[in-house]
PDB file of C-alpha atoms in Angstrom:
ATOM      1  CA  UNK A  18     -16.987  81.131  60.763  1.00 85.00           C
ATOM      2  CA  UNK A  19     -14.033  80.247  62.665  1.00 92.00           C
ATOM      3  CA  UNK A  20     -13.906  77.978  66.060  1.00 96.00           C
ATOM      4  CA  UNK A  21     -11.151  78.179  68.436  1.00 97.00           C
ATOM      5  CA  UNK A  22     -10.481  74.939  70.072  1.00 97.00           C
ATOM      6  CA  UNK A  23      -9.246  75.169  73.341  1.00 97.00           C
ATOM      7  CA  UNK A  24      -6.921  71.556  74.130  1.00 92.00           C
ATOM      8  CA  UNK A  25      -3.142  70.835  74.450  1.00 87.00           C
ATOM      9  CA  UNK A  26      -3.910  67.829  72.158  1.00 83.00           C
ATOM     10  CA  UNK A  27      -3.229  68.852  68.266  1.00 82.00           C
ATOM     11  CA  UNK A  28      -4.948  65.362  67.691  1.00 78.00           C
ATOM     12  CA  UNK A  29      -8.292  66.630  68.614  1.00 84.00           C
ATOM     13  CA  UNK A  30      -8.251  69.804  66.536  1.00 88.00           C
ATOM     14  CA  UNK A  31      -7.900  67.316  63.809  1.00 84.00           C
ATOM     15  CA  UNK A  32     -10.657  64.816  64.570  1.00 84.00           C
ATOM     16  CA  UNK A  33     -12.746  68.653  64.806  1.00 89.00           C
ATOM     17  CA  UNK A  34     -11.506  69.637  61.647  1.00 89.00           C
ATOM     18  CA  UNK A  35     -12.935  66.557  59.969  1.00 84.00           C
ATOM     19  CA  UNK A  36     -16.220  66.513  61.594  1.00 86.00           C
ATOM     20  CA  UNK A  37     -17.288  70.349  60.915  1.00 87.00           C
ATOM     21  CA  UNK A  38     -15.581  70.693  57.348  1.00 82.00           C
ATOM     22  CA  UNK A  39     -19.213  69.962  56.336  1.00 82.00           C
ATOM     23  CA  UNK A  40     -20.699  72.811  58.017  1.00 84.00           C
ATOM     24  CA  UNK A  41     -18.216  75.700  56.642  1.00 83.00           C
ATOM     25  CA  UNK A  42     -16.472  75.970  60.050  1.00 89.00           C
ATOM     26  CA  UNK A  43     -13.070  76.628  60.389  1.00 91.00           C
ATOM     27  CA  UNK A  44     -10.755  75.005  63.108  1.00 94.00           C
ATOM     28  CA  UNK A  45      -8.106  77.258  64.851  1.00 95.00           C
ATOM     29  CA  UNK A  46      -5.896  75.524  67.854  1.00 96.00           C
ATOM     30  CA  UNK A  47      -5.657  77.601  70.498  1.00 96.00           C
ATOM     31  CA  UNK A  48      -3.330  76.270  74.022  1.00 95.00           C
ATOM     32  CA  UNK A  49      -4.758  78.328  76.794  1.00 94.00           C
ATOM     33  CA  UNK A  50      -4.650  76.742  80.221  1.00 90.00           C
ATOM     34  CA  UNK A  51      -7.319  77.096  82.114  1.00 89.00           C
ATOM     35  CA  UNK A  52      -8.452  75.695  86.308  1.00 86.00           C
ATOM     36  CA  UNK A  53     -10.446  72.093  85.792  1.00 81.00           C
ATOM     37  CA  UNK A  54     -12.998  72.133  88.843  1.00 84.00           C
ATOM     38  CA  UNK A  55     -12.570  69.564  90.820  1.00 80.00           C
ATOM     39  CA  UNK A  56     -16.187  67.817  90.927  1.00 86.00           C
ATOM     40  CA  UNK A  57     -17.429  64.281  89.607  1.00 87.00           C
ATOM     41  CA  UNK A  58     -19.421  65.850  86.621  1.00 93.00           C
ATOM     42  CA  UNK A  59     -18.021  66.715  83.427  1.00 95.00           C
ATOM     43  CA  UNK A  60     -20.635  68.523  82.402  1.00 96.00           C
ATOM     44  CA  UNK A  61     -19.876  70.858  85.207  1.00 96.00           C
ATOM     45  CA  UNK A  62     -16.076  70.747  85.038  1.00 95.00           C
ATOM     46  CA  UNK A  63     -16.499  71.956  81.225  1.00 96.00           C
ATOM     47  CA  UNK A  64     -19.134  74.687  82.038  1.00 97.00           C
ATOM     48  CA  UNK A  65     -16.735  76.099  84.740  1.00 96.00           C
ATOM     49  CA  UNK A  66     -14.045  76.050  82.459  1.00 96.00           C
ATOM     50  CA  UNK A  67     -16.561  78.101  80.244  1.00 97.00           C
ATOM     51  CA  UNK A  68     -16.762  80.745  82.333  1.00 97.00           C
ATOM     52  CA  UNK A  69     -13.199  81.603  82.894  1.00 96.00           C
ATOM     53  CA  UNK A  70     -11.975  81.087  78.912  1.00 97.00           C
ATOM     54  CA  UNK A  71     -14.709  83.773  78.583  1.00 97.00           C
ATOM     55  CA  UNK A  72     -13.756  85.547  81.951  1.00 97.00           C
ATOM     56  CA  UNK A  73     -10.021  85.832  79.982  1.00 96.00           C
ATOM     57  CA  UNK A  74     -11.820  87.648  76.521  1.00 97.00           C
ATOM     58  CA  UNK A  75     -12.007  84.503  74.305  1.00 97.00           C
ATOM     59  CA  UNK A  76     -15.133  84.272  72.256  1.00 98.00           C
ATOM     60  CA  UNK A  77     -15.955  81.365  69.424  1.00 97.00           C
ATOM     61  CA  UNK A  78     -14.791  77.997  71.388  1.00 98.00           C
ATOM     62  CA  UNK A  79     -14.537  74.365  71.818  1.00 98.00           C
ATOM     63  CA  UNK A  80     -13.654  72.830  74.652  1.00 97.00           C
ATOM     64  CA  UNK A  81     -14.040  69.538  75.777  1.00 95.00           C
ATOM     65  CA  UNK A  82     -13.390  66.805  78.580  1.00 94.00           C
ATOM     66  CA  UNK A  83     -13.871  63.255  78.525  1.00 93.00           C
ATOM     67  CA  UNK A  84     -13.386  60.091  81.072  1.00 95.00           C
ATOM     68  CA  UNK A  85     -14.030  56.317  81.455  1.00 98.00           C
ATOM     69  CA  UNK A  86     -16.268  55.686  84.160  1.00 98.00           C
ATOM     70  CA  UNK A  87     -16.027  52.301  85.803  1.00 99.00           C
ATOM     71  CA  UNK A  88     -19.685  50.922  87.064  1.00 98.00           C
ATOM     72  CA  UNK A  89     -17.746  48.212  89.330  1.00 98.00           C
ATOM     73  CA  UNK A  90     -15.561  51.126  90.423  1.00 98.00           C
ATOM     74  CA  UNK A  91     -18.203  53.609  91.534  1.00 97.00           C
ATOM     75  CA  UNK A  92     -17.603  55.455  87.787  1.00 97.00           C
ATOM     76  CA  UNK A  93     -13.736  55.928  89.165  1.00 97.00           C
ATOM     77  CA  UNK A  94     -11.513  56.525  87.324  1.00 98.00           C
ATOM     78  CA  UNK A  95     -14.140  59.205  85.490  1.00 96.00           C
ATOM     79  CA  UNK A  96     -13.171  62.838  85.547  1.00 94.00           C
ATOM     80  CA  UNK A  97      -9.838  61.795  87.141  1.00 94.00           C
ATOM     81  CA  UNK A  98      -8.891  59.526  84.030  1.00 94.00           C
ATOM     82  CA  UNK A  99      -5.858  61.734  82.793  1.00 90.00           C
ATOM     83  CA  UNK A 100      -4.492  61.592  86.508  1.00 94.00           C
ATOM     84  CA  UNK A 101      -5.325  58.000  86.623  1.00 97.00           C
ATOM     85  CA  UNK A 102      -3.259  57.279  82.886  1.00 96.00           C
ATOM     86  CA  UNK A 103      -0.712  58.814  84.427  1.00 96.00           C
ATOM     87  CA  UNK A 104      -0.604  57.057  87.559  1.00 98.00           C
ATOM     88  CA  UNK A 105      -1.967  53.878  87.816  1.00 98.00           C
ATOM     89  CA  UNK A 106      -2.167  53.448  83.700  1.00 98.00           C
ATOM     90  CA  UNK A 107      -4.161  50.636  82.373  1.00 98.00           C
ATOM     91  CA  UNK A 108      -3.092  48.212  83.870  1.00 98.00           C
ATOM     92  CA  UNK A 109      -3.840  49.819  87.411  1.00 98.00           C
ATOM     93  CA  UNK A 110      -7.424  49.484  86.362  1.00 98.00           C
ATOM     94  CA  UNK A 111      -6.624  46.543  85.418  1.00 98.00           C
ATOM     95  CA  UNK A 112      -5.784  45.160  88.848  1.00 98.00           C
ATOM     96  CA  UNK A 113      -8.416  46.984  89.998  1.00 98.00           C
ATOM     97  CA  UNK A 114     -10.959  44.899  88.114  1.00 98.00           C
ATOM     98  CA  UNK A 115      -9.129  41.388  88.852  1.00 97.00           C
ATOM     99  CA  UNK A 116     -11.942  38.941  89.851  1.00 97.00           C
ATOM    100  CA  UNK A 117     -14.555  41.571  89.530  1.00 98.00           C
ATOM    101  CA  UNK A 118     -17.705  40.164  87.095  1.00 97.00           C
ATOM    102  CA  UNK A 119     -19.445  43.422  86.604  1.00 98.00           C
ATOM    103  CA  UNK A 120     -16.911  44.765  83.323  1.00 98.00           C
ATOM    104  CA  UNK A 121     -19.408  47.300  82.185  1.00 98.00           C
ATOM    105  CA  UNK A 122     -17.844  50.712  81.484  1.00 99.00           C
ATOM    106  CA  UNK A 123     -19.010  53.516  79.856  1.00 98.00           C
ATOM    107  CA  UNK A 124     -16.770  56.773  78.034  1.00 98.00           C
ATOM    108  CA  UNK A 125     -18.087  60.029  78.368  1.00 98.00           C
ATOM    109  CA  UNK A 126     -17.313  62.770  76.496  1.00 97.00           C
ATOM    110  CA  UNK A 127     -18.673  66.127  77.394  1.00 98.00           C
ATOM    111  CA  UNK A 128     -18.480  69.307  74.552  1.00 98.00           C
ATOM    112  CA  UNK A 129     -18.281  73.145  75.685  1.00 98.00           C
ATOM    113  CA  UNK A 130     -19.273  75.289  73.019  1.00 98.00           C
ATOM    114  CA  UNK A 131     -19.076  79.265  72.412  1.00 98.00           C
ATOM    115  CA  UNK A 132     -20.653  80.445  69.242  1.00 95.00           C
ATOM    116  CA  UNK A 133     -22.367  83.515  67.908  1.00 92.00           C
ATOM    117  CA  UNK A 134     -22.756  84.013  72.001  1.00 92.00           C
ATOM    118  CA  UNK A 135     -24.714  81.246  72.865  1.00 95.00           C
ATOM    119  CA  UNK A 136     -23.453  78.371  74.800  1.00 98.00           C
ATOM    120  CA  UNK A 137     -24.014  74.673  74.371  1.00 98.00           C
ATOM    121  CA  UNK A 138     -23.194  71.703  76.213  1.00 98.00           C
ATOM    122  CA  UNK A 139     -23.688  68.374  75.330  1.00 99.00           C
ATOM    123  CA  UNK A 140     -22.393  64.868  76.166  1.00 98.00           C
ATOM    124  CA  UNK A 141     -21.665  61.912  74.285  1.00 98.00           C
ATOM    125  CA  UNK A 142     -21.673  58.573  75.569  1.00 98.00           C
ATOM    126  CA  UNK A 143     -20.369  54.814  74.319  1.00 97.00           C
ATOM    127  CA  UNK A 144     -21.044  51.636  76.456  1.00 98.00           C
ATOM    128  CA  UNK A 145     -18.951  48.885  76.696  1.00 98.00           C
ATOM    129  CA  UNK A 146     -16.729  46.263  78.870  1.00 98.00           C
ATOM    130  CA  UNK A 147     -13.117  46.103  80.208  1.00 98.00           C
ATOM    131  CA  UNK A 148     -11.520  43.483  78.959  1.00 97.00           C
ATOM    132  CA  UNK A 149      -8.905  41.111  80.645  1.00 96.00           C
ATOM    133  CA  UNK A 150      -5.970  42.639  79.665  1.00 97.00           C
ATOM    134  CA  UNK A 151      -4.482  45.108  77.157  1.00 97.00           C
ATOM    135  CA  UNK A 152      -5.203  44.777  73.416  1.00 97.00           C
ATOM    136  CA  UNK A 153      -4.321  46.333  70.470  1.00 96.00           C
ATOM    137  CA  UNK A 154      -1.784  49.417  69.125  1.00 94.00           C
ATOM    138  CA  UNK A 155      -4.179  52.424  67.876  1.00 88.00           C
ATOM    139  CA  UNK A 156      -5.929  54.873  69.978  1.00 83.00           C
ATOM    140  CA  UNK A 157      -4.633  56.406  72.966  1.00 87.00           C
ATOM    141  CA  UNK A 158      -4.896  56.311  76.792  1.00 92.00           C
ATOM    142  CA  UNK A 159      -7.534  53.768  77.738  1.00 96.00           C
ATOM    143  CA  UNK A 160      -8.635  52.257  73.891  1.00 95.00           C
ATOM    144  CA  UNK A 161      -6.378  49.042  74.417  1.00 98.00           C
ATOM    145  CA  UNK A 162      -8.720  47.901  77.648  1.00 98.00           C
ATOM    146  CA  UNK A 163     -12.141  49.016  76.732  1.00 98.00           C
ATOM    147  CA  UNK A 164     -14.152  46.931  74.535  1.00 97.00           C
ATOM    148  CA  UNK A 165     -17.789  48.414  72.877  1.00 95.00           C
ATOM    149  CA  UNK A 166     -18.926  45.428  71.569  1.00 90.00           C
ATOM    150  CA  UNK A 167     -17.057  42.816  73.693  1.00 88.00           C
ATOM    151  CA  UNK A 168     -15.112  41.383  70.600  1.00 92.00           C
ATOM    152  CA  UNK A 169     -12.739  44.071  69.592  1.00 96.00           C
ATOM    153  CA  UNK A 170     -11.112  46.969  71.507  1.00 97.00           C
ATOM    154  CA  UNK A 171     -10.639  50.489  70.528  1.00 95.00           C
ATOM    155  CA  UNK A 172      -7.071  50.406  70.393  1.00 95.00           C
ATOM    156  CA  UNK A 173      -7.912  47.635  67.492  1.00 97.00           C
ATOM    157  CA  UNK A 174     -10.908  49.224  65.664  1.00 94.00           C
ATOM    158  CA  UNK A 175      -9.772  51.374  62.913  1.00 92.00           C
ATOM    159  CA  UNK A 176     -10.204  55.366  63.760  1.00 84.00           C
ATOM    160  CA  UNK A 177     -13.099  56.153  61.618  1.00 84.00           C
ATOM    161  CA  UNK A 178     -15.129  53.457  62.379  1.00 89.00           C
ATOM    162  CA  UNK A 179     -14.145  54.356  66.276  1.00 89.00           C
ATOM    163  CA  UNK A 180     -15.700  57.670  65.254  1.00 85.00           C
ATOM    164  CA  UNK A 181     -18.746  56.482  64.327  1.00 88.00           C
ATOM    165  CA  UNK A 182     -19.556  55.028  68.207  1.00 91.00           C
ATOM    166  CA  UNK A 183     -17.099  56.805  70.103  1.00 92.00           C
ATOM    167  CA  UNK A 184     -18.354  58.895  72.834  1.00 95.00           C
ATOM    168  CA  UNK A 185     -16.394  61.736  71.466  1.00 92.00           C
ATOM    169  CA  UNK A 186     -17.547  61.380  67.882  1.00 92.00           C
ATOM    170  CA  UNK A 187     -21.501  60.750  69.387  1.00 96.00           C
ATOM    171  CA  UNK A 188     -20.712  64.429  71.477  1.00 97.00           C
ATOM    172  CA  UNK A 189     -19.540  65.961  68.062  1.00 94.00           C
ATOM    173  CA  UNK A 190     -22.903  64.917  66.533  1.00 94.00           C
ATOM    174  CA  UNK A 191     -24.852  66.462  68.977  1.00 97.00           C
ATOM    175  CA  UNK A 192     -22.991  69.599  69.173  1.00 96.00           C
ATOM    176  CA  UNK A 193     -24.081  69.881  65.417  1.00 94.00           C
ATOM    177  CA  UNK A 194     -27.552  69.048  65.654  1.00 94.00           C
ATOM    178  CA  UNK A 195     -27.983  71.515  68.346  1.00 96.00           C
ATOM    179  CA  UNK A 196     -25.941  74.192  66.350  1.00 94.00           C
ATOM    180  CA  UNK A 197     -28.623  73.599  63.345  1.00 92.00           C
ATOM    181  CA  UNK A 198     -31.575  73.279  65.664  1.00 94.00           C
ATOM    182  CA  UNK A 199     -30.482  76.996  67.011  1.00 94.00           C
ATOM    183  CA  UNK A 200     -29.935  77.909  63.081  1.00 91.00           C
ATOM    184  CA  UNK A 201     -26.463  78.854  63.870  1.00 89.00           C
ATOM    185  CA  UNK A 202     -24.449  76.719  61.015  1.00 84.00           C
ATOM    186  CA  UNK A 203     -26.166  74.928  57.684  1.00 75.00           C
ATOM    187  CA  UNK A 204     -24.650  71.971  55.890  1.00 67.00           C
ATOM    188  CA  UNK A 205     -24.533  68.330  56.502  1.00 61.00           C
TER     189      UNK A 205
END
């Protein structure tokens, strides 16, 4: 069987690849832009997007959108996080956060799938803190200033153990159980 997954970001067709090689799924990359839905819920902004990947003839999909969601901040920057990196970066939020004692942050990841013709959705979540200021070299976009366990960041926790917490990698593990619960894969 053979998943198409829908991102401009060849990283995440990787960290895909890895996760599924278990289940006898094959990873394809496929770019194909598509309208994000301007709402505060991933879960709907991915279910939109859904609809018009299959509106455009694509079958057998992965798609997925993720944000950091702020509690201090009212869960900004959330689905606006990519606009957010862009603009305001990390150390935006970091001003934004100056003298505020409430750190607690969450990631959200939230996983479209397309197979066989059913449709799942299912989001992943990973608690933490934002720290003081910007930490460590790995990861990507907001890793160096989110903290799960209040000691190390994400930029400084090696990638597979991020896995193992992240809200991406706790998403991918429910996308599988709920592919096995339906009986559509076998395997790990």
């Amino acid at each position: 069987m053979k998943l198409k997954v829908i991102t401009s970001n060849p990283g995440k067709v990787e960290e895909y690849r890895r996760s599924f090689s278990g289940l006898g799924i094959e990873m394809e990359h496929l770019r194909l832009p598509y309208d994000e839905v301007q709402t505060s819920d991933l879960s709907e902004v991915v279910s939109k997007g859904m609809d018009e990947i299959i509106a455009k003839g694509v079958r057998d999909f992965i798609v997925d959108d993720s944000g950091l969601f702020v509690d201090a901040l009212k869960g900004f920057p959330g689905v606006w996080s990519a606009y957010a990196q862009k603009t305001i970066g990390n150390q935006g939020i970091l001003k934004l956060m100056d003298g505020v004692e409430d750190r607690g942050a969450e990631f959200r990841c939230c996983i479209g799938c397309d197979i066989a013709g059913e449709r799942i959705i299912v989001t992943g979540v990973c608690r933490g803190v934002i720290i003081d200021s910007e930490r460590g070299s790995g990861g990507f976009g907001f890793d160096p200033i989110f903290s799960q366990d209040g000691v190390r960041t994400f930029a400084e926790t090696p990638v597979e153990e991020k896995n193992e917490t992240s809200h991406r990698g706790n998403a991918v593990r429910l996308l599988m159980e709920e592919m096995k619960r339906r009986g559509l894969v076998r395997g790990r």
